[in-house]
Short mmCIF file of C-alpha atoms in Angstrom, two decimals:
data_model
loop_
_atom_site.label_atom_id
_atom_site.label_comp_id
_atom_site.label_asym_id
_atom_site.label_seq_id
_atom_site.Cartn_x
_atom_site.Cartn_y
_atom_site.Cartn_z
CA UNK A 582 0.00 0.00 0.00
CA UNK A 583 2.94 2.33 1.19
CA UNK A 584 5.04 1.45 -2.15
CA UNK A 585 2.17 2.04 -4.95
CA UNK A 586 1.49 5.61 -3.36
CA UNK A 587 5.11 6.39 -3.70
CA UNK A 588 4.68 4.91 -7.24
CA UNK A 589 1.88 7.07 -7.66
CA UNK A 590 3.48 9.83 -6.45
CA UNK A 591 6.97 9.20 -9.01
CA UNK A 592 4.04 8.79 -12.19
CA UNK A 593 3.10 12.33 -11.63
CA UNK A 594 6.31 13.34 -10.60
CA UNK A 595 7.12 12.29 -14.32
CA UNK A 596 4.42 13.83 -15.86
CA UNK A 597 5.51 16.89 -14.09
CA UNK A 598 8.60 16.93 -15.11
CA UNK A 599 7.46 16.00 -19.21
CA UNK A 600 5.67 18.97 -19.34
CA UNK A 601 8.04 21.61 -17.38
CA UNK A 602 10.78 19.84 -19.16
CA UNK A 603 8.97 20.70 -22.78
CA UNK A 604 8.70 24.12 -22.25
CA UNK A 605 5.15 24.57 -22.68
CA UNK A 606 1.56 24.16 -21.66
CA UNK A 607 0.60 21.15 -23.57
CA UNK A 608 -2.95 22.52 -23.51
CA UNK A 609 -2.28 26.09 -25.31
CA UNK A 610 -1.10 26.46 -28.56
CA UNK A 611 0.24 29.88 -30.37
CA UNK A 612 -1.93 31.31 -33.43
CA UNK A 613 -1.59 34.20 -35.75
CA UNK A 614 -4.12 36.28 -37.78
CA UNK A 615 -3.28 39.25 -39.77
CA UNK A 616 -6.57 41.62 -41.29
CA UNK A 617 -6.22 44.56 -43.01
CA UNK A 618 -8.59 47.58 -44.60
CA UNK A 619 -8.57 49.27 -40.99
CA UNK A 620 -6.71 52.52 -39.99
CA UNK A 621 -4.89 51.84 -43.58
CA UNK A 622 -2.55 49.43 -41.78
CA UNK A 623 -1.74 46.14 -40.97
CA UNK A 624 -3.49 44.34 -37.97
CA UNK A 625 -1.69 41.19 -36.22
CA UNK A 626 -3.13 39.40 -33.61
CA UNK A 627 -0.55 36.88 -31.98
CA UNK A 628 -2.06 35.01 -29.29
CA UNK A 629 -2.03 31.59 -26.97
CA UNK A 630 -5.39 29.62 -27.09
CA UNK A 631 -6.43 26.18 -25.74
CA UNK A 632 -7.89 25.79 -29.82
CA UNK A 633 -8.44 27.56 -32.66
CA UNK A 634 -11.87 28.31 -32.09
CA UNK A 635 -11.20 29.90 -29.13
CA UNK A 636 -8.33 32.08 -30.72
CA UNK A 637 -11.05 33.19 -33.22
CA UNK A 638 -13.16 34.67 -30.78
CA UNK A 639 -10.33 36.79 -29.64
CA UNK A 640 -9.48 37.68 -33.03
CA UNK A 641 -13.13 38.56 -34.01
CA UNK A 642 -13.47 40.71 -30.56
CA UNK A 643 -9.76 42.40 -31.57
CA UNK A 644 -10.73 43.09 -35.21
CA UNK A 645 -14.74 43.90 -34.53
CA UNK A 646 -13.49 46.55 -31.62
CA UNK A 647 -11.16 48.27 -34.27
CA UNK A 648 -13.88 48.39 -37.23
CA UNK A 649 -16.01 50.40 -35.14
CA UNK A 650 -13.66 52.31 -34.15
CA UNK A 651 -11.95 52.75 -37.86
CA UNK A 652 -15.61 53.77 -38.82
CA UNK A 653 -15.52 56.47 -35.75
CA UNK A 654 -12.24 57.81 -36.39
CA UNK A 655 -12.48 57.68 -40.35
CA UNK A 656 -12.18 61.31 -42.04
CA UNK A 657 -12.61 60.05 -45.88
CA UNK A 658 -16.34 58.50 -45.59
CA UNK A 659 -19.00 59.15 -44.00
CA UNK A 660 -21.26 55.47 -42.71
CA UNK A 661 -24.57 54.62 -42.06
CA UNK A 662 -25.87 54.55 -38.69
CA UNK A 663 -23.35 57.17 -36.39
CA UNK A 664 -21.54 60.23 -37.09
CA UNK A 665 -18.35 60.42 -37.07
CA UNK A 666 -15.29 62.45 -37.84
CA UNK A 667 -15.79 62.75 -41.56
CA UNK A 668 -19.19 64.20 -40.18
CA UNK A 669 -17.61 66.62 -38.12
CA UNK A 670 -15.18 68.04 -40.88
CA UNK A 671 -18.51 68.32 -42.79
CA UNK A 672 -20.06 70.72 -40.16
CA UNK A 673 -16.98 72.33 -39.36
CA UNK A 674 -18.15 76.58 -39.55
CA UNK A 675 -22.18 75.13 -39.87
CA UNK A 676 -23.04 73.25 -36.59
CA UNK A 677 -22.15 71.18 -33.44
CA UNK A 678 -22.63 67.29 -34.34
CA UNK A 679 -23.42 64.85 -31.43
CA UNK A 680 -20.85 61.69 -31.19
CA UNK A 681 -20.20 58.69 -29.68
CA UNK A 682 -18.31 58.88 -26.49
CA UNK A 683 -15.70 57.22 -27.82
CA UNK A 684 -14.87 60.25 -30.00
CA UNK A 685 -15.43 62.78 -27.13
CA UNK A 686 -12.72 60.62 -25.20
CA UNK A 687 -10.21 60.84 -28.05
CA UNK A 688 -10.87 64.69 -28.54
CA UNK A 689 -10.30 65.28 -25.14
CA UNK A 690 -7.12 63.19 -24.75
CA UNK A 691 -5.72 64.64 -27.82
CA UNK A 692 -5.99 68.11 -26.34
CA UNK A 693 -4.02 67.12 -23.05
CA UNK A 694 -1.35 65.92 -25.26
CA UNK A 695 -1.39 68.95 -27.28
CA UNK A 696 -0.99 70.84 -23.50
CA UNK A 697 1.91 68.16 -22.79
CA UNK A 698 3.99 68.07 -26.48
CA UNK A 699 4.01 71.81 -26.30
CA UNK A 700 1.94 71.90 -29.17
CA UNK A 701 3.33 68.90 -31.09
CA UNK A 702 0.55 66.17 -30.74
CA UNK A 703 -2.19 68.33 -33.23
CA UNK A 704 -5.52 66.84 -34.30
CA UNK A 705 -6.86 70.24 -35.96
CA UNK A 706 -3.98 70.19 -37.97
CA UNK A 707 -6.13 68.65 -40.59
CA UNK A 708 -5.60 71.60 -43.79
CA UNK A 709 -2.06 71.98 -43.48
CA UNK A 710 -1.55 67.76 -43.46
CA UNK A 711 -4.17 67.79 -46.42
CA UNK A 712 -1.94 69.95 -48.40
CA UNK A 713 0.64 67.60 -47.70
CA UNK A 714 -1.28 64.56 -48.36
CA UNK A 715 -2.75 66.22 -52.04
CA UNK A 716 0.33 66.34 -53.00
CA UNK A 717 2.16 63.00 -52.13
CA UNK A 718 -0.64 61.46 -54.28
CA UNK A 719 -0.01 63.26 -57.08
CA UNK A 720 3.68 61.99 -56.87
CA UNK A 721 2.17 58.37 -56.58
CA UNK A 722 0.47 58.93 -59.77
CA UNK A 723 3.23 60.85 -61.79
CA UNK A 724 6.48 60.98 -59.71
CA UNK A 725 8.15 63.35 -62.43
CA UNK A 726 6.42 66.15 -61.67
CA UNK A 727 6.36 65.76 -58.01
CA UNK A 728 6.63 69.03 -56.00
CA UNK A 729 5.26 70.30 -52.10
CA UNK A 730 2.94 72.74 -50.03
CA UNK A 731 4.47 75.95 -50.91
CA UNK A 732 4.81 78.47 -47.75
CA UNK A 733 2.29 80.43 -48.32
CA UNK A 734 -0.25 77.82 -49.02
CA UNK A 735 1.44 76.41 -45.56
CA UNK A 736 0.42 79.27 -43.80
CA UNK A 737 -2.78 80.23 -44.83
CA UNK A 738 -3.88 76.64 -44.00
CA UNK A 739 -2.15 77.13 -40.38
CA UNK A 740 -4.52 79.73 -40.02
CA UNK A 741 -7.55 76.99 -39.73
CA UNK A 742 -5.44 74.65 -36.83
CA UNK A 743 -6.08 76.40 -33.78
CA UNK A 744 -7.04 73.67 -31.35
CA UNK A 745 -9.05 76.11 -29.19
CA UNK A 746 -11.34 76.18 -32.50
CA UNK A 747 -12.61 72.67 -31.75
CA UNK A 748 -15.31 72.83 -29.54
CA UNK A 749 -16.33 70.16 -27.56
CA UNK A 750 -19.58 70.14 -25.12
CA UNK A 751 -19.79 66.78 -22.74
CA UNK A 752 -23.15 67.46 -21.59
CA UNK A 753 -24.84 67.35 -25.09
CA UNK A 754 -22.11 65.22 -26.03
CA UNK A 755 -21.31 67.28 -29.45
CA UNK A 756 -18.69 68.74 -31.19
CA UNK A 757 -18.12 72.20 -32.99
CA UNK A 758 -15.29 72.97 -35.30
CA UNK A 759 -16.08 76.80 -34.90
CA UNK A 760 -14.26 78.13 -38.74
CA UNK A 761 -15.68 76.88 -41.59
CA UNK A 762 -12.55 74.78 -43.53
CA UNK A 763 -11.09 73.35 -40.28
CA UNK A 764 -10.64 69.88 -40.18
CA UNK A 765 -9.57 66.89 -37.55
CA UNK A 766 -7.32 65.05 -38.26
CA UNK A 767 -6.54 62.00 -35.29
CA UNK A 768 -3.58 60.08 -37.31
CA UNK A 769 -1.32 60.69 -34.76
CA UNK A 770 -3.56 58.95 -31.85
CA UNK A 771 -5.94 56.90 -32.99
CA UNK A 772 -4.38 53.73 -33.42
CA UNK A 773 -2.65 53.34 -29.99
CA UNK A 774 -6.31 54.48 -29.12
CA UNK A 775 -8.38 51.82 -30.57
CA UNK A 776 -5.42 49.11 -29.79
CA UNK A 777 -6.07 50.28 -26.08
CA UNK A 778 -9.97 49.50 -26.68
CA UNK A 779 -9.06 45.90 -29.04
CA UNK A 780 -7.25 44.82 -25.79
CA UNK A 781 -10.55 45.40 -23.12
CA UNK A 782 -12.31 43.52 -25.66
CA UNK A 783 -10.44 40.81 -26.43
CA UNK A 784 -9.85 40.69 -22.59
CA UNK A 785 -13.53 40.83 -22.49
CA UNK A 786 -14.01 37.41 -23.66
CA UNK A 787 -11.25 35.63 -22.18
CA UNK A 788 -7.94 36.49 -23.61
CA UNK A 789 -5.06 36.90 -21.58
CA UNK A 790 -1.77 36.32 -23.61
CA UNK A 791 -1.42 38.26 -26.58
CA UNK A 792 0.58 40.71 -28.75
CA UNK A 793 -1.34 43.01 -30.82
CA UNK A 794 0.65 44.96 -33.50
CA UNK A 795 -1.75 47.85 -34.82
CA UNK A 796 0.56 49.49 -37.62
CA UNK A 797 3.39 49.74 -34.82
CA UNK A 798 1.28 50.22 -32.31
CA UNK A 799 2.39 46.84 -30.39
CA UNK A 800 0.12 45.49 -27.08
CA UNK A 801 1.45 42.77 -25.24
CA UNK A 802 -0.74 41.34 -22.54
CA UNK A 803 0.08 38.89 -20.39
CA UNK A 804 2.95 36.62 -20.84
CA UNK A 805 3.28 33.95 -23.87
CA UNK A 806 1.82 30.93 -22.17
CA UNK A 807 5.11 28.54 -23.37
CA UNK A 808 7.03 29.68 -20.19
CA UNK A 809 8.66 32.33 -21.34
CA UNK A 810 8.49 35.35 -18.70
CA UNK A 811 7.73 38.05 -21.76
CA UNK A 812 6.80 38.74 -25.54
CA UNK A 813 9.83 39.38 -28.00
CA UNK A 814 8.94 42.42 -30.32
CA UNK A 815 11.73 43.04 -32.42
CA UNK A 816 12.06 46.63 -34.28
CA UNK A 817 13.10 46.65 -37.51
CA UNK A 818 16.21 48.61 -38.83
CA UNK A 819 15.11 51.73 -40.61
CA UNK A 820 18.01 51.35 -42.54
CA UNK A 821 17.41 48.15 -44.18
CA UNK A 822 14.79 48.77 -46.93
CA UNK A 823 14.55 45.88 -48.62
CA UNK A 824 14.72 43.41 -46.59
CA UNK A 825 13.04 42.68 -42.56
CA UNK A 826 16.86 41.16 -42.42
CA UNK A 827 18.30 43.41 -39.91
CA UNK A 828 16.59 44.28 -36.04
CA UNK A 829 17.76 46.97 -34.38
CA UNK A 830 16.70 46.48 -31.59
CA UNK A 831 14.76 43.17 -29.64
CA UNK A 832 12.16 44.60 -26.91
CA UNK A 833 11.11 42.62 -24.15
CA UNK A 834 7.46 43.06 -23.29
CA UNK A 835 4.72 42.21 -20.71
CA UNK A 836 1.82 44.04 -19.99
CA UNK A 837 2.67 47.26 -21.85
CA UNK A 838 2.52 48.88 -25.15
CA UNK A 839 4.76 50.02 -27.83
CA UNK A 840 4.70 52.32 -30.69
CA UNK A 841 7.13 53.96 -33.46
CA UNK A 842 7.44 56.96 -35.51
CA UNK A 843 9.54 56.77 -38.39
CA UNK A 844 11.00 58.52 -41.52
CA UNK A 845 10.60 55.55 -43.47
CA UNK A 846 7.01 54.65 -42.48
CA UNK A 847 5.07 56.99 -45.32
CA UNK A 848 7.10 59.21 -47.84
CA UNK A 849 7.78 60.50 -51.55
CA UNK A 850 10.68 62.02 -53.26
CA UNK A 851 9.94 65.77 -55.03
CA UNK A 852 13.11 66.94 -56.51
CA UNK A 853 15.51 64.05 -55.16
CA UNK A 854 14.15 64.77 -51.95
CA UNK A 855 12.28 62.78 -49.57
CA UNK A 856 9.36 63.86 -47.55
CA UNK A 857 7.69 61.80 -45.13
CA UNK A 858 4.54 62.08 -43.46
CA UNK A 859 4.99 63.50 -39.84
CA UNK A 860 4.67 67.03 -39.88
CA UNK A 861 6.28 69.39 -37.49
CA UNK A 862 3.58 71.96 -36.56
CA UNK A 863 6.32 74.67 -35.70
CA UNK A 864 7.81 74.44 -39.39
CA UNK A 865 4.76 73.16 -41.00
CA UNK A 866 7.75 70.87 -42.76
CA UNK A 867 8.43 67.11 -42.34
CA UNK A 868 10.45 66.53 -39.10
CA UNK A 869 13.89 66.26 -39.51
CA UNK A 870 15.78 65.40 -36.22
CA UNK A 871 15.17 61.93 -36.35
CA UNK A 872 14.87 58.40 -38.55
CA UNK A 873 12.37 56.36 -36.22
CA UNK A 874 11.74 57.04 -32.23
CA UNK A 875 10.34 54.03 -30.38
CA UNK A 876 8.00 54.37 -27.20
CA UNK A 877 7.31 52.12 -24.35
CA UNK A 878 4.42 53.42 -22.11
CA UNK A 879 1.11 51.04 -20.49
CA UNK A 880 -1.37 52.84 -22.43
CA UNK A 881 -0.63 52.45 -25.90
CA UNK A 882 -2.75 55.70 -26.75
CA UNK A 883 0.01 57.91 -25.06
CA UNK A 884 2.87 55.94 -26.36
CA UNK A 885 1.55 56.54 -30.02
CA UNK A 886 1.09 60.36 -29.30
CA UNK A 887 4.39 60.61 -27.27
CA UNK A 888 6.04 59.05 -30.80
CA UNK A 889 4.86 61.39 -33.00
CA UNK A 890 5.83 64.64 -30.25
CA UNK A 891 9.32 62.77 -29.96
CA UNK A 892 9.82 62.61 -33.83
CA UNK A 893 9.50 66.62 -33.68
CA UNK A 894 10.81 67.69 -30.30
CA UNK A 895 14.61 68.38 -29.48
CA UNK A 896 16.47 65.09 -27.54
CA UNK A 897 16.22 67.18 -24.45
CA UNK A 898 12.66 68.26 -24.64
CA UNK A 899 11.98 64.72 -24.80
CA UNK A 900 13.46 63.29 -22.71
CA UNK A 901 11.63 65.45 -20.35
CA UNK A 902 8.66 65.00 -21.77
CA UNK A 903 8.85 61.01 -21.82
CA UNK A 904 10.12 61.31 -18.30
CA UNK A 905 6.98 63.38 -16.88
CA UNK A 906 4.69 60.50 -18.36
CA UNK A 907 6.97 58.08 -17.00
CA UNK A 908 7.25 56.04 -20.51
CA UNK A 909 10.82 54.93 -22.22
CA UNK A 910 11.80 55.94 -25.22
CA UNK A 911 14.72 55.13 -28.08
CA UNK A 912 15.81 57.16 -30.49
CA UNK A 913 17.67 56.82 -33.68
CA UNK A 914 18.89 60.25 -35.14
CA UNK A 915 19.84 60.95 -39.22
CA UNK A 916 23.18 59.47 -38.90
CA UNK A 917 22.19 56.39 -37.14
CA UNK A 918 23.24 57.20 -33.62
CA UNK A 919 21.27 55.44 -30.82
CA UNK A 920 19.67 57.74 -27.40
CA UNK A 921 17.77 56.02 -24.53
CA UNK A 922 15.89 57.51 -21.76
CA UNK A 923 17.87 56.00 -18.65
CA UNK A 924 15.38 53.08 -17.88
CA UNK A 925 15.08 51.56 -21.39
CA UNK A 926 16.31 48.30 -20.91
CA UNK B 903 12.14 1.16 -6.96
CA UNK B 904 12.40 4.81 -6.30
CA UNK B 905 15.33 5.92 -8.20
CA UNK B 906 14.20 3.47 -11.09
CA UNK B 907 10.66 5.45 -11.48
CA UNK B 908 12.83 8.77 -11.06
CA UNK B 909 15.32 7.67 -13.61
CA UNK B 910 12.37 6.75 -16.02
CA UNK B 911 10.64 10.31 -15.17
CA UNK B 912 13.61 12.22 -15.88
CA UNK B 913 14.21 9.87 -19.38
CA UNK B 914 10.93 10.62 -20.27
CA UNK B 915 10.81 14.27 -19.56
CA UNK B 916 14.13 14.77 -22.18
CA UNK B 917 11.80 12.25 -24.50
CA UNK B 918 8.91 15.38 -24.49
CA UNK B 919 11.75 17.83 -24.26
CA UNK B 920 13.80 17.07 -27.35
CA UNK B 921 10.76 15.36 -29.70
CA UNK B 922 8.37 18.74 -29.85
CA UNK B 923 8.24 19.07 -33.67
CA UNK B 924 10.48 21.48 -35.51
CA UNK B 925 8.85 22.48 -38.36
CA UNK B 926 10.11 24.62 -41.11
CA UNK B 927 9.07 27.93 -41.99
CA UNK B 928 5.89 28.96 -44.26
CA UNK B 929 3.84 31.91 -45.31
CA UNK B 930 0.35 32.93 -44.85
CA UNK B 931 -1.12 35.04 -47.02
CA UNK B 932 -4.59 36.79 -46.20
CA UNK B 933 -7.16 38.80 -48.85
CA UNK B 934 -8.78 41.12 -46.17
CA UNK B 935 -8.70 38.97 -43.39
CA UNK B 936 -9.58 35.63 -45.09
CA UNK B 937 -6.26 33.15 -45.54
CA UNK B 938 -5.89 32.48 -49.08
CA UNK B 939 -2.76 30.31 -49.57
CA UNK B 940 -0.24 28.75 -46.86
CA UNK B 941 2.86 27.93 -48.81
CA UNK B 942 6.03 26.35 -47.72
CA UNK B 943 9.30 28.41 -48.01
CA UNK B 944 11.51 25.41 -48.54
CA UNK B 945 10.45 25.20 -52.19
CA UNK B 946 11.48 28.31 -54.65
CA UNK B 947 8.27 29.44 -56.76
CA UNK B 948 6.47 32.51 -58.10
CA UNK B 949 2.80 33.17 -56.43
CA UNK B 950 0.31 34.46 -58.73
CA UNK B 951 -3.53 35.23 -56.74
CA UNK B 952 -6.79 34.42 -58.28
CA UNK B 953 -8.49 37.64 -59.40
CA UNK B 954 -5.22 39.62 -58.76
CA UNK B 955 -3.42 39.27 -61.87
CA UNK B 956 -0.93 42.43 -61.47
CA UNK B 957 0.40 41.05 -57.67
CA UNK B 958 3.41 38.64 -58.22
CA UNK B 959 5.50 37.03 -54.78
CA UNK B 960 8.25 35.13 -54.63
CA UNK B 961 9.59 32.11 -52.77
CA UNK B 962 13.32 32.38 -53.46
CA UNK B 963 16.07 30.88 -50.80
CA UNK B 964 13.14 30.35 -47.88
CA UNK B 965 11.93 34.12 -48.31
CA UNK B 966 9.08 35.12 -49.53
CA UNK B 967 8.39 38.67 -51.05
CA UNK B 968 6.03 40.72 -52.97
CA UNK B 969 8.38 41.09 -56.48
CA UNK B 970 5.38 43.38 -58.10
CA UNK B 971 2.24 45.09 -57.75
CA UNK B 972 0.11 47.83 -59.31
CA UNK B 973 -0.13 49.94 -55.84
CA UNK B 974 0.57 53.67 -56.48
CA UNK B 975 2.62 53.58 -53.50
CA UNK B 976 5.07 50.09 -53.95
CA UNK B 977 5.12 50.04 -49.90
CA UNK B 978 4.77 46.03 -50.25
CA UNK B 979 7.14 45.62 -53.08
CA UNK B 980 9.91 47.51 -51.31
CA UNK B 981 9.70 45.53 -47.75
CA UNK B 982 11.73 43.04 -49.45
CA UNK B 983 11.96 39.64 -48.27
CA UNK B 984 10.83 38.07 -45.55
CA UNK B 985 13.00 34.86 -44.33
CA UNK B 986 11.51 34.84 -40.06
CA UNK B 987 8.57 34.25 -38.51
CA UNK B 988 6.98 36.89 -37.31
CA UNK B 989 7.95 39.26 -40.75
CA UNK B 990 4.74 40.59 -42.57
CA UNK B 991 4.33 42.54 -45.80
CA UNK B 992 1.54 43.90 -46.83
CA UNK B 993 0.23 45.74 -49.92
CA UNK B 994 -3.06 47.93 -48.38
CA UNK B 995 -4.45 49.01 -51.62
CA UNK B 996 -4.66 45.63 -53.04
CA UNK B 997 -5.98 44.31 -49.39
CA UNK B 998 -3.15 41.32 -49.66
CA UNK B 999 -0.89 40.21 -46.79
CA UNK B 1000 2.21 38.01 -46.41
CA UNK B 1001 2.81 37.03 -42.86
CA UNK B 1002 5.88 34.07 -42.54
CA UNK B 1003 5.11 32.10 -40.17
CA UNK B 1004 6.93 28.73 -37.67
CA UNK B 1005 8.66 28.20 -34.59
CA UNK B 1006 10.88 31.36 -33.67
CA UNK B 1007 11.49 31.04 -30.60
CA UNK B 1008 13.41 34.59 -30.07
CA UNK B 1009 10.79 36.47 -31.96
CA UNK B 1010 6.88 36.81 -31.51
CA UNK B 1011 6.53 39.81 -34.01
CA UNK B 1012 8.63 42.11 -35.49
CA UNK B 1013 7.36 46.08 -36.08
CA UNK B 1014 8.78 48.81 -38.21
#
């Protein structure tokens, strides 16, 4: 009797051992889906599941959270059912439109990190980035003749991207842009925004180890269930073009959020030139000081506005800034050279 | 008795440890969010898509790229190749993606 419950004991010993010795939970297995036609990026959902059914409710609660909020946040159509930002633009100078709280949360976030950046994290700076975007289309369609803004069509679109312009009213739950020609624009925000609300979701119905990657915007939740203490997310050289060959960098990650600005990211070339798509509101120009700035932060709403005021603020200046919000930050200036804040690991 | 069954646990633990399955690397590629074609990366080949007949990839060397499209933009083209798992290309105005997937151990995605 004494010897076959020792025996019993030794089975599960060895059973014990088998599966801490394999490295994994023998029950959970990794999945993958990518989806795109959202935010006009790339969505990957990399998650553990005990089957694949289960992974594709996750996936459907990620990707359902982000169409609705891609339909919110959209300025280029207008959709059936809500108003949202295209509807504002539509109003702006005519009336107050009433929006989902969702958008009212957004607006008002975006205007604290206007307060923080110094000015730097912009949503009404939708004529001047129109100007810019009118024109890297046209050198899509016929590169030879590719040109930019000039300064005086800069300026008189600055005119229309005063911030205090945008009027928002949380009792009625509405919205004013108060000059007719104004326009939002929330590129800078939205997706760390709506990655924030794709992890509550997916958390919603049961998920708890995952990496999102949003266009850059990176999640990680949890920990991978094989063992492993955190998620790898490894940031691609800016330098190598043509190939994903090269990392610059390999981030270790659990239970926080990434996101990265870069030079690379969006661009065309006018006159041997190339302009890319974060613009400095102080110059009304592309941002120069930097090829790609990488943020670490919990909410990945502030770490994808903190990126873009990064890109166009002075090392020191951000440093400070990164430091007040207590996220960590990496950047990579024009020649290549590496700066930390002092905690990134 | 008791170091036998402890000698046969720890024998069978390396068995689990060293026989998990080590498979090569492929590629998923996705029309909108629907997977379209897995294809191994071990075997070179060109990838033409049904009802996309201006998007060639590549399987060359166990990479996988986009080698042409009729994008305005050539974002997907110039990625380049994608040899680990984790690596994803996408061409947006076509709705296609190219995600290489397999057992990478160091790397659970990798961002730009």
């Amino acid at each position: 009797m004494h010897r076959s419950a020792a025996g019993f004991r030794a089975v599960c010993l060895a059973f014990l051992l088998a599966i801490v010795a394999s490295g994994c939970t023998p029950a959970y297995n990794k999945y993958s889906a990518e989806f795109t036609g959202l935010f006009d990026t790339v969505i990957v959902l990399t998650g553990y599941a005990a089957n694949e059914a289960e992974f594709k409710n996750y996936s459907d609660a990620v990707f359902g959270c982000m169409d609705e909020l891609h339909k919110l946040f959209d300025i280029y159509h207008e959709y059936e059912g809500a108003n949202n930002l295209y509807t504002v633009n539509k109003n702006a100078g005519v009336e107050p439109v009433a929006v989902s709280a969702e958008i009212i949360e957004l607006l008002n976030m975006s205007k604290e990190y206007f307060e923080l950046s110094g000015g730097r994290v912009n949503i009404a700076l939708g004529p001047v980035l129109s100007l810019w975007r009118e024109k890297r289309e046209a050198a899509l369609a016929s590169p030879d003749t590719a040109d930019i803004p000039r300064p005086d069509e800069l300026a008189a679109a600055y005119e229309l991207c005063d911030l205090d312009d945008v009027i928002i009213d949380e009792e009625s739950g509405t919205v004013f842009l108060a000059k007719p020609g104004m326009s939002l624009d929330v590129g800078a925000i939205a997706k760390g925004y709506a990655a924030d609300q794709a992890v509550l979701a997916a958390k919603e119905v049961g998920a708890e180890s995952f990496l999102l990657d949003a266009g850059g915007n990176i999640c990680a939740v949890g920990k991978p269930m094989d063992g492993r203490p955190s998620w790898n997310v490894g940031i691609q050289n800016p330098d190598s073009e043509r190939s994903e060959g090269s990392v610059i960098d390999t981030l270790r990650l659990s239970g926080a959020a990434m996101a990265c600005s870069g030079d690379y990211q969006r661009f065309y070339t006018a006159n041997g030139m190339r302009y890319h798509h974060i613009i400095d509101p102080e110059t009304l120009m592309p941002a120069n000081l930097y090829k790609q700035v990488a943020v670490i932060h919990e909410s990945a709403a502030t770490a994808d506005a903190l990126s873009t005021a990064l890109f166009c603020l002075p090392l020191d200046r951000g440093r400070e800034l990164a430091g007040s919000l207590n996220a960590k930050a990496m950047w990579v200036d024009k020649n290549g050279g590496l700066y930390y804040t002092d905690d990134y690991e | 008795m008791w170091f036998f069954i402890l000698i046969l646990a720890l024998a069978l633990a390396l068995f689990f440890a060293f026989s998990q399955k080590r498979e090569g690397l492929s590629a998923r590629i996705s029309l909108g969010n629907e997977v379209v074609r897995e294809v191994d990366l071990s075997e070179d080949k060109v990838i033409r898509l049904d009802g996309l007949p201006n998007v060639l990839l590549e399987v060359k060397d166990g990479a996988i790229a986009f080698i042409a499209s009729d994008c305005p933009d050539k974002t997907c083209v110039n990625t380049g190749f994608l040899s680990r798992a984790g690596a994803f290309a996408a061409c947006l105005p076509n709705g296609v993606s190219v995600a290489v997937v397999g057992d990478n151990p160091e790397m659970d995605a990798i961002t730009r």
